[in-house]
PDB file of C-alpha atoms in Angstrom:
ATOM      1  CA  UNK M   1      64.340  61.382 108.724  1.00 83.00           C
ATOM      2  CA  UNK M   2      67.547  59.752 109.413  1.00 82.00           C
ATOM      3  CA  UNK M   3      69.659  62.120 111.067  1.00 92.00           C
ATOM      4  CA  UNK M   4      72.456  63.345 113.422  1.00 95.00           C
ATOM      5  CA  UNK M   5      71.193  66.518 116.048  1.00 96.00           C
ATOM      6  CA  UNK M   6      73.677  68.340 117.799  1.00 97.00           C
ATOM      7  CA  UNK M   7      72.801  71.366 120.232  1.00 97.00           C
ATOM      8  CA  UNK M   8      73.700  74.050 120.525  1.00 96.00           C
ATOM      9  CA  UNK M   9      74.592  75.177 117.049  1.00 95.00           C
ATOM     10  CA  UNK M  10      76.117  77.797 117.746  1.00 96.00           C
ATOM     11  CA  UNK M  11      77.669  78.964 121.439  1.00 95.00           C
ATOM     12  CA  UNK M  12      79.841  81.997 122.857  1.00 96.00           C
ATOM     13  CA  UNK M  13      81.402  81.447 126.550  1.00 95.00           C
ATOM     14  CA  UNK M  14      83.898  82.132 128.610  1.00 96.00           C
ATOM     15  CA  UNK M  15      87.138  80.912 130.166  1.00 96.00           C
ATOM     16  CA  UNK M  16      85.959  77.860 132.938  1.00 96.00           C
ATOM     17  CA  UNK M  17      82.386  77.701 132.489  1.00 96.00           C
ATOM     18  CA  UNK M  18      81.393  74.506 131.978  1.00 96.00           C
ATOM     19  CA  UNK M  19      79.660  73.495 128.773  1.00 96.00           C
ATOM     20  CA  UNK M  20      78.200  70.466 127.310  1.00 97.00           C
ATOM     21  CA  UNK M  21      77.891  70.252 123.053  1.00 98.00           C
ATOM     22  CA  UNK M  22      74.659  67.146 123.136  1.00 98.00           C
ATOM     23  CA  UNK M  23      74.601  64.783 119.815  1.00 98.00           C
ATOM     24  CA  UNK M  24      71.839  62.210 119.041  1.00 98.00           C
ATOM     25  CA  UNK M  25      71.096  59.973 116.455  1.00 96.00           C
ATOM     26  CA  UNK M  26      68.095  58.219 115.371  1.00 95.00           C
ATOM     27  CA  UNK M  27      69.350  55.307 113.449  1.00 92.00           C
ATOM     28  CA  UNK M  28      70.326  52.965 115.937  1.00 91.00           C
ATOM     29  CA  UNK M  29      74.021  53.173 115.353  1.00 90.00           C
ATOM     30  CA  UNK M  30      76.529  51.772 117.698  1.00 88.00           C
ATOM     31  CA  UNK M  31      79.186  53.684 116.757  1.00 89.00           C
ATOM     32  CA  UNK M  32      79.537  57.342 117.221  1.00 92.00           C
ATOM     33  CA  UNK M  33      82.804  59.962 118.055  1.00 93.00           C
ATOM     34  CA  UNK M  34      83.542  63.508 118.147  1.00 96.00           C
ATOM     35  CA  UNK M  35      85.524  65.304 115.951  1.00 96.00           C
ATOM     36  CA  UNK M  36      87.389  69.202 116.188  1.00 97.00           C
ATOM     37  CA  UNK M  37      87.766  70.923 112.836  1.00 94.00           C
ATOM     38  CA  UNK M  38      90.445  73.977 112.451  1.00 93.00           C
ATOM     39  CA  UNK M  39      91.625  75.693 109.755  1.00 88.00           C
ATOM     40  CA  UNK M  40      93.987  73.885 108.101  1.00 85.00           C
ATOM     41  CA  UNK M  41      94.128  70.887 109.658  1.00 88.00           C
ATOM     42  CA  UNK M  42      91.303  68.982 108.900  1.00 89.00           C
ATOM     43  CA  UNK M  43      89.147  66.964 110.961  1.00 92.00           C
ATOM     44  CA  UNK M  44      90.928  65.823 114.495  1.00 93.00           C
ATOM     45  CA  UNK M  45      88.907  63.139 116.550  1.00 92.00           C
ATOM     46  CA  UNK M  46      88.834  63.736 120.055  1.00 96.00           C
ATOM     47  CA  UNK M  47      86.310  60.786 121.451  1.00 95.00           C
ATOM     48  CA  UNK M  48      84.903  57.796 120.029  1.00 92.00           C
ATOM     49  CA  UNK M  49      82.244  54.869 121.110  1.00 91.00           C
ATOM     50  CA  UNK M  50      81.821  51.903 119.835  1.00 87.00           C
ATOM     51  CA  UNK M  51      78.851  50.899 121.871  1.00 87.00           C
ATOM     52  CA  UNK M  52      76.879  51.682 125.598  1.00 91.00           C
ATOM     53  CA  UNK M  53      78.766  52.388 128.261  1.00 89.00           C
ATOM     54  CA  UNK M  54      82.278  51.904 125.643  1.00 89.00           C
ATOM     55  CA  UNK M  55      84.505  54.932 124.941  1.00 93.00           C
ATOM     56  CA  UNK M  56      88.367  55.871 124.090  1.00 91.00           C
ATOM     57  CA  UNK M  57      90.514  58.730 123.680  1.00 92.00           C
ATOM     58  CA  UNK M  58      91.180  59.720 119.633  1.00 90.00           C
ATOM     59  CA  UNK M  59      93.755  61.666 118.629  1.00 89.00           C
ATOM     60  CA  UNK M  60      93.214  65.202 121.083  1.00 95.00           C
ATOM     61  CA  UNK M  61      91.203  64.355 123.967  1.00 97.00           C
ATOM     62  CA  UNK M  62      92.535  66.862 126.521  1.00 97.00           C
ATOM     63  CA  UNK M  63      90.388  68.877 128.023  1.00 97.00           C
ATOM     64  CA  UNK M  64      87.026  66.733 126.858  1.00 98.00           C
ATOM     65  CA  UNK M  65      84.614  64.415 128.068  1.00 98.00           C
ATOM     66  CA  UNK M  66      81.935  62.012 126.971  1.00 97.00           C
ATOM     67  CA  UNK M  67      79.966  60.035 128.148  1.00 95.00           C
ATOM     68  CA  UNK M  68      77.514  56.995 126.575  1.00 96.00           C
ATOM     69  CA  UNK M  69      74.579  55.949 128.855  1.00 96.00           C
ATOM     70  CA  UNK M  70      72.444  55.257 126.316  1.00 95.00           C
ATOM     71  CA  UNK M  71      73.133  54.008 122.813  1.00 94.00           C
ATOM     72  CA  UNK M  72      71.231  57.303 120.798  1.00 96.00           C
ATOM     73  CA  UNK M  73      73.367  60.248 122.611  1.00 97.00           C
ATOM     74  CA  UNK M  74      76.723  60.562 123.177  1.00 98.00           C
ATOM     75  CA  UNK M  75      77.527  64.219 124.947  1.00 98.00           C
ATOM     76  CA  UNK M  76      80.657  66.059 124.366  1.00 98.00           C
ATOM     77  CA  UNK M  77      81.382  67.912 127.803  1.00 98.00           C
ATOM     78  CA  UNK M  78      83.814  70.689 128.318  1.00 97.00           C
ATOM     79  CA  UNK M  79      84.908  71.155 132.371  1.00 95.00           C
ATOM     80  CA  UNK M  80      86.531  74.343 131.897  1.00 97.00           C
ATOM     81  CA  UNK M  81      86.648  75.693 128.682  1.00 97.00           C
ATOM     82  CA  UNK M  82      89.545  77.331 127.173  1.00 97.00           C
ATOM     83  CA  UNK M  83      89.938  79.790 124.108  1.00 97.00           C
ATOM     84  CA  UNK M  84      92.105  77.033 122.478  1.00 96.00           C
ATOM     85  CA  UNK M  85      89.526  74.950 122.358  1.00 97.00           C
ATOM     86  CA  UNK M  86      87.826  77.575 120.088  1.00 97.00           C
ATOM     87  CA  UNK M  87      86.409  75.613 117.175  1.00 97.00           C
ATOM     88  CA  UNK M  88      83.779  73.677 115.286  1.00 96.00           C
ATOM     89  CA  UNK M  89      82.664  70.572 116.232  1.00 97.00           C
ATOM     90  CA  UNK M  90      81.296  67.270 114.692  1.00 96.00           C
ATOM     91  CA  UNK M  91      79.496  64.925 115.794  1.00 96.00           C
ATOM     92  CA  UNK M  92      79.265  61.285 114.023  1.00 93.00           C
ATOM     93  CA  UNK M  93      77.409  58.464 113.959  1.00 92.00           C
ATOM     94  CA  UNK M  94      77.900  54.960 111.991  1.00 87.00           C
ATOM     95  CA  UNK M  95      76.016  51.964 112.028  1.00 79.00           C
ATOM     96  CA  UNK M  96      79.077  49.275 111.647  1.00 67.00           C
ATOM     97  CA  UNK M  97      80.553  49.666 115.070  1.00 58.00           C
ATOM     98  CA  UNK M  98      82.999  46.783 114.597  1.00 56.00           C
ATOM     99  CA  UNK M  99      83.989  47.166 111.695  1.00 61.00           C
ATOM    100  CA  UNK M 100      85.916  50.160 110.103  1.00 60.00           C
ATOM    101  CA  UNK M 101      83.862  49.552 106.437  1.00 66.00           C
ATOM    102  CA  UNK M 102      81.247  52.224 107.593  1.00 74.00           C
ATOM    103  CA  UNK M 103      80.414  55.496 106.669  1.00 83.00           C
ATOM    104  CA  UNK M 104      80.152  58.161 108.828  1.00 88.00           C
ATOM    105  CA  UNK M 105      77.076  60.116 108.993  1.00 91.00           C
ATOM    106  CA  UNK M 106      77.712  63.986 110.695  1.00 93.00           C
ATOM    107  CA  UNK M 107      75.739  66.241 112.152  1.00 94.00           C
ATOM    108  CA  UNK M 108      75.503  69.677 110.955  1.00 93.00           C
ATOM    109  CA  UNK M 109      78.316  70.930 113.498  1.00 94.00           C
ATOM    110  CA  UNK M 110      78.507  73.047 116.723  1.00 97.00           C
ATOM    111  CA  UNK M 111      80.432  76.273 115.996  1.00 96.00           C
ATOM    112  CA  UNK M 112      82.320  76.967 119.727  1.00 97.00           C
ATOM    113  CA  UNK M 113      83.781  80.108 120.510  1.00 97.00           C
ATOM    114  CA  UNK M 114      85.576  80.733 124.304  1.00 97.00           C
ATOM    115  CA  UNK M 115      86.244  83.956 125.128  1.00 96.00           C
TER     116      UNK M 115
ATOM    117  CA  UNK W   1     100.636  55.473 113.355  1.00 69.00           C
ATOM    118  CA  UNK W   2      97.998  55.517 110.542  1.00 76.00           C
ATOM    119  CA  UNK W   3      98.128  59.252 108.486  1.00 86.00           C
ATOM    120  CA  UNK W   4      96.985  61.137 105.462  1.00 91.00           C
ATOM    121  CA  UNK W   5      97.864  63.836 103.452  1.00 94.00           C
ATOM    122  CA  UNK W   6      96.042  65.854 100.787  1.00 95.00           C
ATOM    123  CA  UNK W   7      98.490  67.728  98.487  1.00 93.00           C
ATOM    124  CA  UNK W   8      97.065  70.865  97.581  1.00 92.00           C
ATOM    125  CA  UNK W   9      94.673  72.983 100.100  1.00 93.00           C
ATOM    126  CA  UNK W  10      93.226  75.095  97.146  1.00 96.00           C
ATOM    127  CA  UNK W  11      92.716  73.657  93.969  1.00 97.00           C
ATOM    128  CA  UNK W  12      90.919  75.384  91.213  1.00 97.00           C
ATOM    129  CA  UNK W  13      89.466  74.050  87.772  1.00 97.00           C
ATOM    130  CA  UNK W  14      87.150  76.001  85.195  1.00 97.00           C
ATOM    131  CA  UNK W  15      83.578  74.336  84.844  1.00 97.00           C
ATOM    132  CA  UNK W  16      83.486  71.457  82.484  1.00 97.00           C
ATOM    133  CA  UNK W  17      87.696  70.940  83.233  1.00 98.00           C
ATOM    134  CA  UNK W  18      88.991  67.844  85.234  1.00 97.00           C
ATOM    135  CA  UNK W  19      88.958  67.540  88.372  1.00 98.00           C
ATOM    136  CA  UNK W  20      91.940  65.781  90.048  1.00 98.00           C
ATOM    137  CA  UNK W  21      92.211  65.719  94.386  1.00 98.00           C
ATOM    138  CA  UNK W  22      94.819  63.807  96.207  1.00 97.00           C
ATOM    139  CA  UNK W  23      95.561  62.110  98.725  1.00 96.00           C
ATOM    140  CA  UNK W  24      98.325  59.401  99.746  1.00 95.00           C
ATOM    141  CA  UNK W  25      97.897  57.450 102.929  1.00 92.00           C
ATOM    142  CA  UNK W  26     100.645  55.581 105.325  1.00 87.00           C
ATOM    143  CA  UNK W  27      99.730  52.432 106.312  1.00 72.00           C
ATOM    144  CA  UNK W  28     101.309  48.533 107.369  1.00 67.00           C
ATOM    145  CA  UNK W  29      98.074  47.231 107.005  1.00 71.00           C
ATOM    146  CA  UNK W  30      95.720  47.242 104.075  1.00 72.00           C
ATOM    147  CA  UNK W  31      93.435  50.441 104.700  1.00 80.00           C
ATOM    148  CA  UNK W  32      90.085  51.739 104.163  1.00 86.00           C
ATOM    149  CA  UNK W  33      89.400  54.883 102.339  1.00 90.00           C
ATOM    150  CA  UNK W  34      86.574  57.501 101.975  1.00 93.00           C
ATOM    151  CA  UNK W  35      86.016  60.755 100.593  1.00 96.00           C
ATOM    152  CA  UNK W  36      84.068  62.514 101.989  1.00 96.00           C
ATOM    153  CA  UNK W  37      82.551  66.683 100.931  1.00 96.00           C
ATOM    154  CA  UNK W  38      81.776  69.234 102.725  1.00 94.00           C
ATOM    155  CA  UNK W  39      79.287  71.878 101.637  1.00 93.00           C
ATOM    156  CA  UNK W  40      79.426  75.584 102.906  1.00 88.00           C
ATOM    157  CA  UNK W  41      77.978  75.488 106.681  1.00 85.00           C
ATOM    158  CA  UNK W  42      77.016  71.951 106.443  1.00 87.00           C
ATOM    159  CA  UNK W  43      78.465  68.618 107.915  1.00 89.00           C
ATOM    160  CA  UNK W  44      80.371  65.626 106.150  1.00 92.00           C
ATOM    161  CA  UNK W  45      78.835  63.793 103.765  1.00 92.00           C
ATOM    162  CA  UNK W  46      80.184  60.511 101.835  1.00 92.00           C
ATOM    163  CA  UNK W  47      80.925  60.532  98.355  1.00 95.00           C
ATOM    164  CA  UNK W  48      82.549  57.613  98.058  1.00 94.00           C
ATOM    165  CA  UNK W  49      84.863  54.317 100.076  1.00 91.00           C
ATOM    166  CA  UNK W  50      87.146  51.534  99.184  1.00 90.00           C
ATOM    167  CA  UNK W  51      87.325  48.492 101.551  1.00 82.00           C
ATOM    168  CA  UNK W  52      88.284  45.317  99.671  1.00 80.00           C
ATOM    169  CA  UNK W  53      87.543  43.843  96.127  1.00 81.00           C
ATOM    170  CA  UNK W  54      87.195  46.771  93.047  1.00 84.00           C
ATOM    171  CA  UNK W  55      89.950  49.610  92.905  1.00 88.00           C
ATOM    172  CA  UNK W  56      87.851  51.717  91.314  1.00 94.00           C
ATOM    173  CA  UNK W  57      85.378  53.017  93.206  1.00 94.00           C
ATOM    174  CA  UNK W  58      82.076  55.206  91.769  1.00 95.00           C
ATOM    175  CA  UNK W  59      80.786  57.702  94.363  1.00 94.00           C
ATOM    176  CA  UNK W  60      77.847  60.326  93.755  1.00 94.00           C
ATOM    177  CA  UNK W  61      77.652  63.199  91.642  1.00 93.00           C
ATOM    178  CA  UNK W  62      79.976  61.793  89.407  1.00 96.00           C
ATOM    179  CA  UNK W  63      82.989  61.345  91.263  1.00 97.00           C
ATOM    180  CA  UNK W  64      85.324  57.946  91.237  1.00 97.00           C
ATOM    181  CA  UNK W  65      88.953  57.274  92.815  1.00 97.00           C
ATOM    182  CA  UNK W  66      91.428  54.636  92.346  1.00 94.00           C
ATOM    183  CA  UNK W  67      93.582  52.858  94.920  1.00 93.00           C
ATOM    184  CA  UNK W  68      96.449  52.314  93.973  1.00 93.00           C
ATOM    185  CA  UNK W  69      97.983  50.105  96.506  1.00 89.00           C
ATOM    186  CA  UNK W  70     102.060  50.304  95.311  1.00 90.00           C
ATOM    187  CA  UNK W  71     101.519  53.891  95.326  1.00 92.00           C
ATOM    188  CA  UNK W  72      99.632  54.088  98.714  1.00 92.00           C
ATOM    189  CA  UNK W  73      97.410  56.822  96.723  1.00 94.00           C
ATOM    190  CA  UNK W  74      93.424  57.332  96.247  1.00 95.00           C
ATOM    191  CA  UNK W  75      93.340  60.164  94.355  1.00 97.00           C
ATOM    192  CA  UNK W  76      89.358  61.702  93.367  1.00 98.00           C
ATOM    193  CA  UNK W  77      88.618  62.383  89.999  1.00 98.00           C
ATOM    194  CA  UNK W  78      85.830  63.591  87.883  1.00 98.00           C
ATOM    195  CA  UNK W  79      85.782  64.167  84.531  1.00 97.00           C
ATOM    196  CA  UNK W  80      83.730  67.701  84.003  1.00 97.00           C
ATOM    197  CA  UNK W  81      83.943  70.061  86.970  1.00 97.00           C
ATOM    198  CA  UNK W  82      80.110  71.783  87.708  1.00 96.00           C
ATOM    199  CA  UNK W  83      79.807  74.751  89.675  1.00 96.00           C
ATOM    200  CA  UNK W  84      77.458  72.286  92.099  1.00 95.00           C
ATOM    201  CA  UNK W  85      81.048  70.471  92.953  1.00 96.00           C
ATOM    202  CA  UNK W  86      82.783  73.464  94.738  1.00 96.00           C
ATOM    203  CA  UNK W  87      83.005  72.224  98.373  1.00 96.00           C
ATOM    204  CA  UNK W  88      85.950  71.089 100.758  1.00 95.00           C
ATOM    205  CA  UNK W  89      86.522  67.706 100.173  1.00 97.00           C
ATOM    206  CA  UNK W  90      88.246  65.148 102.863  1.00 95.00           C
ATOM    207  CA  UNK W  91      90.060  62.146 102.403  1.00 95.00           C
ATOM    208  CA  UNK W  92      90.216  59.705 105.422  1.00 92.00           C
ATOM    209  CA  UNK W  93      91.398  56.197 106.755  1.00 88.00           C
ATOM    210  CA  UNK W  94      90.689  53.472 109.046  1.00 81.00           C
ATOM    211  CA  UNK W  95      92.233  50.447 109.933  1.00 68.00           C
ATOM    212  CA  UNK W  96      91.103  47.271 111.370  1.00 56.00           C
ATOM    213  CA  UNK W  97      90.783  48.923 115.058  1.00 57.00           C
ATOM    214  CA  UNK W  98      87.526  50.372 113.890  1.00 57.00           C
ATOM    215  CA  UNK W  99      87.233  53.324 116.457  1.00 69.00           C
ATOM    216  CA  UNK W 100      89.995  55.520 115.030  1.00 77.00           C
ATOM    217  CA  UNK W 101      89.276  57.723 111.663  1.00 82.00           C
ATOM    218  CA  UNK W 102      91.842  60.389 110.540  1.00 87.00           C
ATOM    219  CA  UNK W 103      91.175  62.908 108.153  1.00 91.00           C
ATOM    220  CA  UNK W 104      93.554  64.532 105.920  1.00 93.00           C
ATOM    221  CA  UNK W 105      93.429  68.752 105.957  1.00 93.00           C
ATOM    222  CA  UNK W 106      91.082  68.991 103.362  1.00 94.00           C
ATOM    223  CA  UNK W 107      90.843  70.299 100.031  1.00 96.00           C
ATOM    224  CA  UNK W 108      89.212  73.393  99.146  1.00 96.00           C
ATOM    225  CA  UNK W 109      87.865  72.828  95.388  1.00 97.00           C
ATOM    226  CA  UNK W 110      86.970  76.090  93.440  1.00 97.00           C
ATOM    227  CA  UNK W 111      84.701  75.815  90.252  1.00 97.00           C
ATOM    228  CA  UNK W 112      85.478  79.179  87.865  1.00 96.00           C
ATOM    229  CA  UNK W 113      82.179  80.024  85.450  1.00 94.00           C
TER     230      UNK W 113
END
């Protein structure tokens, strides 16, 4: 089944204890990002990659970091985790890398809670 | 910068009633548009996109929007609300940089029996 996995669904920490949110896909997509949703303000992307070894900053990528060794995963990691960063989390995959005609597919989200 | 806005964070229709959702975008460049819903505890899903060629766009479950390019709008319709259709539903844009996506606040549909 074509899908998006991300682990750990759900996850309480604390203040500066480093965490890392894992996403894979199994449809060979070259694109993939990470998005932060909040009450009331939507969906907020925080990194994206079109390809190996090829990411950028979206819109709030302070306090994040990714990484893309290999094209199927593309790990969200949190260095020291803060309670603003409280929230849940998407990962996405799409298949038209170049292009912005694709859809996104989503995983079912990581729910995030620091403490 | 590219944005959206949904107007309206709750809307609320009676089953077999209309259902209207907006959502205006800002752009320079000619866009590309989704809507996308979001079931209780589950992630995105696509219901529909426009990139080039048709305004009118058919999605799933019954759903269609229009771009209207003077009015920078691509408002989601349906004609006869089910209870199946209450859900948060997101508008969002690209542009021709493909990496960046934004997503308008979302708009919490509510179905009444």
């Amino acid at each position: 089944e074509a899908q998006v996995t991300q682990n750990p669904r759900y996850l309480i920490t604390v203040t500066g204890k480093k965490l890392t949110v894992t996403c894979s896909q199994n449809m060979n997509h070259e694109y993939m990002s990470w998005y932060r949703q909040d009450p009331g303000l939507g969906l907020r992307q925080i990194y994206y990659s079109m390809n190996v070894e090829v990411t950028d900053k979206g819109d709030v990528p302070e306090g994040y970091k990714v990484s893309r060794k290999e094209k199927r995963n593309f790990p969200l990691i949190l260095e020291s985790p803060s309670p603003n960063q409280t929230s849940l989390y998407f990962c996405a995959s799409s298949l038209e890398g170049t292009r912005p005609t694709g859809e996104l597919f989503f995983g079912e989200g990581s729910r995030l809670t620091v403490l | 910068a590219q944005s959206v806005t949904q107007l309206g964070s709750h809307v609320s229709v009676s089953e077999g009633a209309l259902v209207l959702l907006r959502c205006n975008y800002s752009s320079s460049v000619p866009p590309y548009l989704f809507w996308y819903v979001q079931y209780p505890n589950q992630g995105l899903q696509l219901l529909l996109k426009y990139t080039t060629g048709a305004t009118l766009v058919k999605g799933i479950n019954g759903f269609e929007a229009e771009f209207k390019k003077s009015e920078t709008s691509f408002h989601l319709t349906k004609p006869s609300a089910h209870m199946s259709d209450a859900a948060e539903y997101f508008c969002a844009v690209t542009y021709t940089n493909a990496g960046k996506s934004t997503f308008g606040d979302g708009t919490t549909l509510t179905v009444k029996p």
